[in-house]
Amino acid sequence: MEHSLIRSYLDDIRSATRADEVVFWAAGASPSDLELAWWSTTDGESPDVSLAGNRVALAQWAAQERAVQTDADDPVRFAAAPLVGAFEVLGAISIASAKGFPTTKQELRESLERSARHLSALHELLVTRDQYSRSNR
């Protein structure tokens, strides 16, 4: 799978939302069985803010329920949205900010939902391209 395109898009999301971390959580056997696939962080290291507290559970809940989830903090410090493909849940995307996001909860939810739709389409396009490439070898 082409990592650079997905990582580049995660960087764009991080910049647009002013997040410290953006994580693509890939679905395993079930939508709630998530694992870290790709991420973008301000320091280039593995995500840690996204793994704190109940945040992984919120990402799992977003994928399972196919709905954006946020923490109860004001301002919001963590939000997750499902990555839904044409036929299945691909996983979830989460954004985290140690200081909190400078937008309203509703604006953040709408922005993340839009980014999740775009990321899902990009991921499916890359998977299809890889399958096509393998079948023509």
CSV table of C-alpha atoms in Angstrom, one decimal:
chain,number,residue,atom,x,y,z
A,1,MET,CA,0.0,0.0,0.0
A,2,GLU,CA,1.2,3.5,-0.8
A,3,HIS,CA,2.0,5.0,2.5
A,4,SER,CA,3.2,8.4,1.4
A,5,LEU,CA,-0.1,9.5,0.0
A,6,ILE,CA,-2.0,8.6,3.1
A,7,ARG,CA,0.7,10.1,5.4
A,8,SER,CA,0.7,13.3,3.4
A,9,TYR,CA,-3.1,13.6,3.7
A,10,LEU,CA,-2.8,12.9,7.5
A,11,ASP,CA,-0.3,15.8,7.6
A,12,ASP,CA,-2.8,18.0,5.8
A,13,ILE,CA,-5.5,17.1,8.3
A,14,ARG,CA,-3.2,17.8,11.2
A,15,SER,CA,-2.3,21.2,9.9
A,16,ALA,CA,-5.9,22.2,9.1
A,17,THR,CA,-7.3,21.1,12.5
A,18,ARG,CA,-4.2,22.2,14.4
A,19,ALA,CA,-4.0,18.8,16.0
A,20,ASP,CA,-0.9,17.4,17.7
A,21,GLU,CA,-1.7,13.9,16.3
A,22,VAL,CA,-3.8,12.4,13.5
A,23,VAL,CA,-4.1,8.6,13.5
A,24,PHE,CA,-5.5,6.2,10.9
A,25,TRP,CA,-6.8,3.2,12.8
A,26,ALA,CA,-7.1,0.1,10.6
A,27,ALA,CA,-10.0,-2.3,11.3
A,28,GLY,CA,-9.1,-5.9,12.1
A,29,ALA,CA,-11.5,-8.8,12.2
A,30,SER,CA,-14.3,-6.4,13.4
A,31,PRO,CA,-14.7,-2.6,13.2
A,32,SER,CA,-14.0,-2.3,16.9
A,33,ASP,CA,-10.8,-4.3,16.6
A,34,LEU,CA,-8.5,-1.3,15.6
A,35,GLU,CA,-4.7,-1.1,15.3
A,36,LEU,CA,-2.4,1.8,14.5
A,37,ALA,CA,-1.8,1.9,10.7
A,38,TRP,CA,-0.5,5.4,9.9
A,39,TRP,CA,-0.1,8.6,11.8
A,40,SER,CA,1.1,12.2,11.7
A,41,THR,CA,2.5,13.8,14.8
A,42,THR,CA,4.0,17.2,15.4
A,43,ASP,CA,7.3,15.7,16.6
A,44,GLY,CA,7.4,12.8,14.0
A,45,GLU,CA,7.3,10.2,16.7
A,46,SER,CA,4.7,7.6,17.5
A,47,PRO,CA,1.4,8.9,18.8
A,48,ASP,CA,1.0,9.1,22.6
A,49,VAL,CA,-1.8,11.7,23.1
A,50,SER,CA,-4.1,9.5,21.1
A,51,LEU,CA,-3.4,6.4,23.3
A,52,ALA,CA,-4.1,8.1,26.6
A,53,GLY,CA,-7.2,7.3,28.8
A,54,ASN,CA,-10.3,6.1,27.0
A,55,ARG,CA,-9.3,7.5,23.6
A,56,VAL,CA,-8.7,4.2,21.9
A,57,ALA,CA,-12.2,3.1,23.1
A,58,LEU,CA,-13.7,6.3,21.5
A,59,ALA,CA,-12.0,5.5,18.2
A,60,GLN,CA,-13.4,1.9,18.4
A,61,TRP,CA,-16.9,3.2,19.3
A,62,ALA,CA,-16.7,5.6,16.3
A,63,ALA,CA,-15.9,2.7,13.9
A,64,GLN,CA,-18.5,0.4,15.4
A,65,GLU,CA,-21.3,2.9,15.5
A,66,ARG,CA,-20.3,4.6,12.2
A,67,ALA,CA,-20.6,8.0,13.9
A,68,VAL,CA,-18.2,10.8,15.0
A,69,GLN,CA,-17.3,10.6,18.7
A,70,THR,CA,-15.6,13.3,20.8
A,71,ASP,CA,-14.4,13.4,24.4
A,72,ALA,CA,-16.4,15.5,26.9
A,73,ASP,CA,-13.6,18.1,27.4
A,74,ASP,CA,-14.2,21.7,26.7
A,75,PRO,CA,-12.5,22.5,24.5
A,76,VAL,CA,-12.5,19.1,22.8
A,77,ARG,CA,-9.1,17.4,23.0
A,78,PHE,CA,-9.9,14.2,21.1
A,79,ALA,CA,-12.3,13.2,18.3
A,80,ALA,CA,-12.7,10.2,16.1
A,81,ALA,CA,-14.7,9.4,12.9
A,82,PRO,CA,-15.4,6.1,11.2
A,83,LEU,CA,-13.6,5.3,7.9
A,84,VAL,CA,-16.4,3.7,5.9
A,85,GLY,CA,-15.7,2.1,2.5
A,86,ALA,CA,-18.1,1.0,-0.1
A,87,PHE,CA,-18.8,-2.4,1.6
A,88,GLU,CA,-17.2,-2.3,5.0
A,89,VAL,CA,-15.8,-0.2,7.8
A,90,LEU,CA,-12.1,0.4,7.1
A,91,GLY,CA,-11.3,1.7,10.6
A,92,ALA,CA,-11.3,5.1,12.1
A,93,ILE,CA,-9.4,8.4,12.0
A,94,SER,CA,-8.7,10.3,15.2
A,95,ILE,CA,-7.3,13.7,15.9
A,96,ALA,CA,-5.9,14.7,19.3
A,97,SER,CA,-4.7,18.0,20.8
A,98,ALA,CA,-3.2,18.3,24.3
A,99,LYS,CA,-4.4,21.9,24.6
A,100,GLY,CA,-7.8,21.4,22.9
A,101,PHE,CA,-9.0,22.4,19.5
A,102,PRO,CA,-9.7,26.1,18.8
A,103,THR,CA,-13.1,25.4,17.1
A,104,THR,CA,-16.5,24.5,18.3
A,105,LYS,CA,-17.4,20.9,18.7
A,106,GLN,CA,-19.8,21.0,15.8
A,107,GLU,CA,-17.2,22.6,13.4
A,108,LEU,CA,-14.7,19.9,14.5
A,109,ARG,CA,-17.2,17.1,13.9
A,110,GLU,CA,-18.1,18.4,10.5
A,111,SER,CA,-14.5,18.8,9.5
A,112,LEU,CA,-13.5,15.4,10.7
A,113,GLU,CA,-16.4,13.7,9.1
A,114,ARG,CA,-15.5,15.3,5.7
A,115,SER,CA,-11.8,14.3,6.1
A,116,ALA,CA,-12.9,10.8,7.0
A,117,ARG,CA,-14.9,10.5,3.8
A,118,HIS,CA,-12.0,11.7,1.7
A,119,LEU,CA,-9.5,9.4,3.5
A,120,SER,CA,-11.8,6.4,3.0
A,121,ALA,CA,-12.1,7.1,-0.7
A,122,LEU,CA,-8.3,7.6,-1.0
A,123,HIS,CA,-7.6,4.3,0.9
A,124,GLU,CA,-10.0,2.3,-1.3
A,125,LEU,CA,-8.6,3.8,-4.4
A,126,LEU,CA,-5.1,2.8,-3.4
A,127,VAL,CA,-6.2,-0.7,-2.4
A,128,THR,CA,-7.9,-1.1,-5.8
A,129,ARG,CA,-4.8,0.2,-7.6
A,130,ASP,CA,-2.6,-2.3,-5.7
A,131,GLN,CA,-5.0,-5.2,-6.5
A,132,TYR,CA,-5.1,-4.2,-10.2
A,133,SER,CA,-1.3,-3.9,-10.3
A,134,ARG,CA,-0.9,-7.4,-8.7
A,135,SER,CA,-3.4,-9.0,-11.1
A,136,ASN,CA,-1.4,-7.7,-14.2
A,137,ARG,CA,1.9,-9.1,-13.2
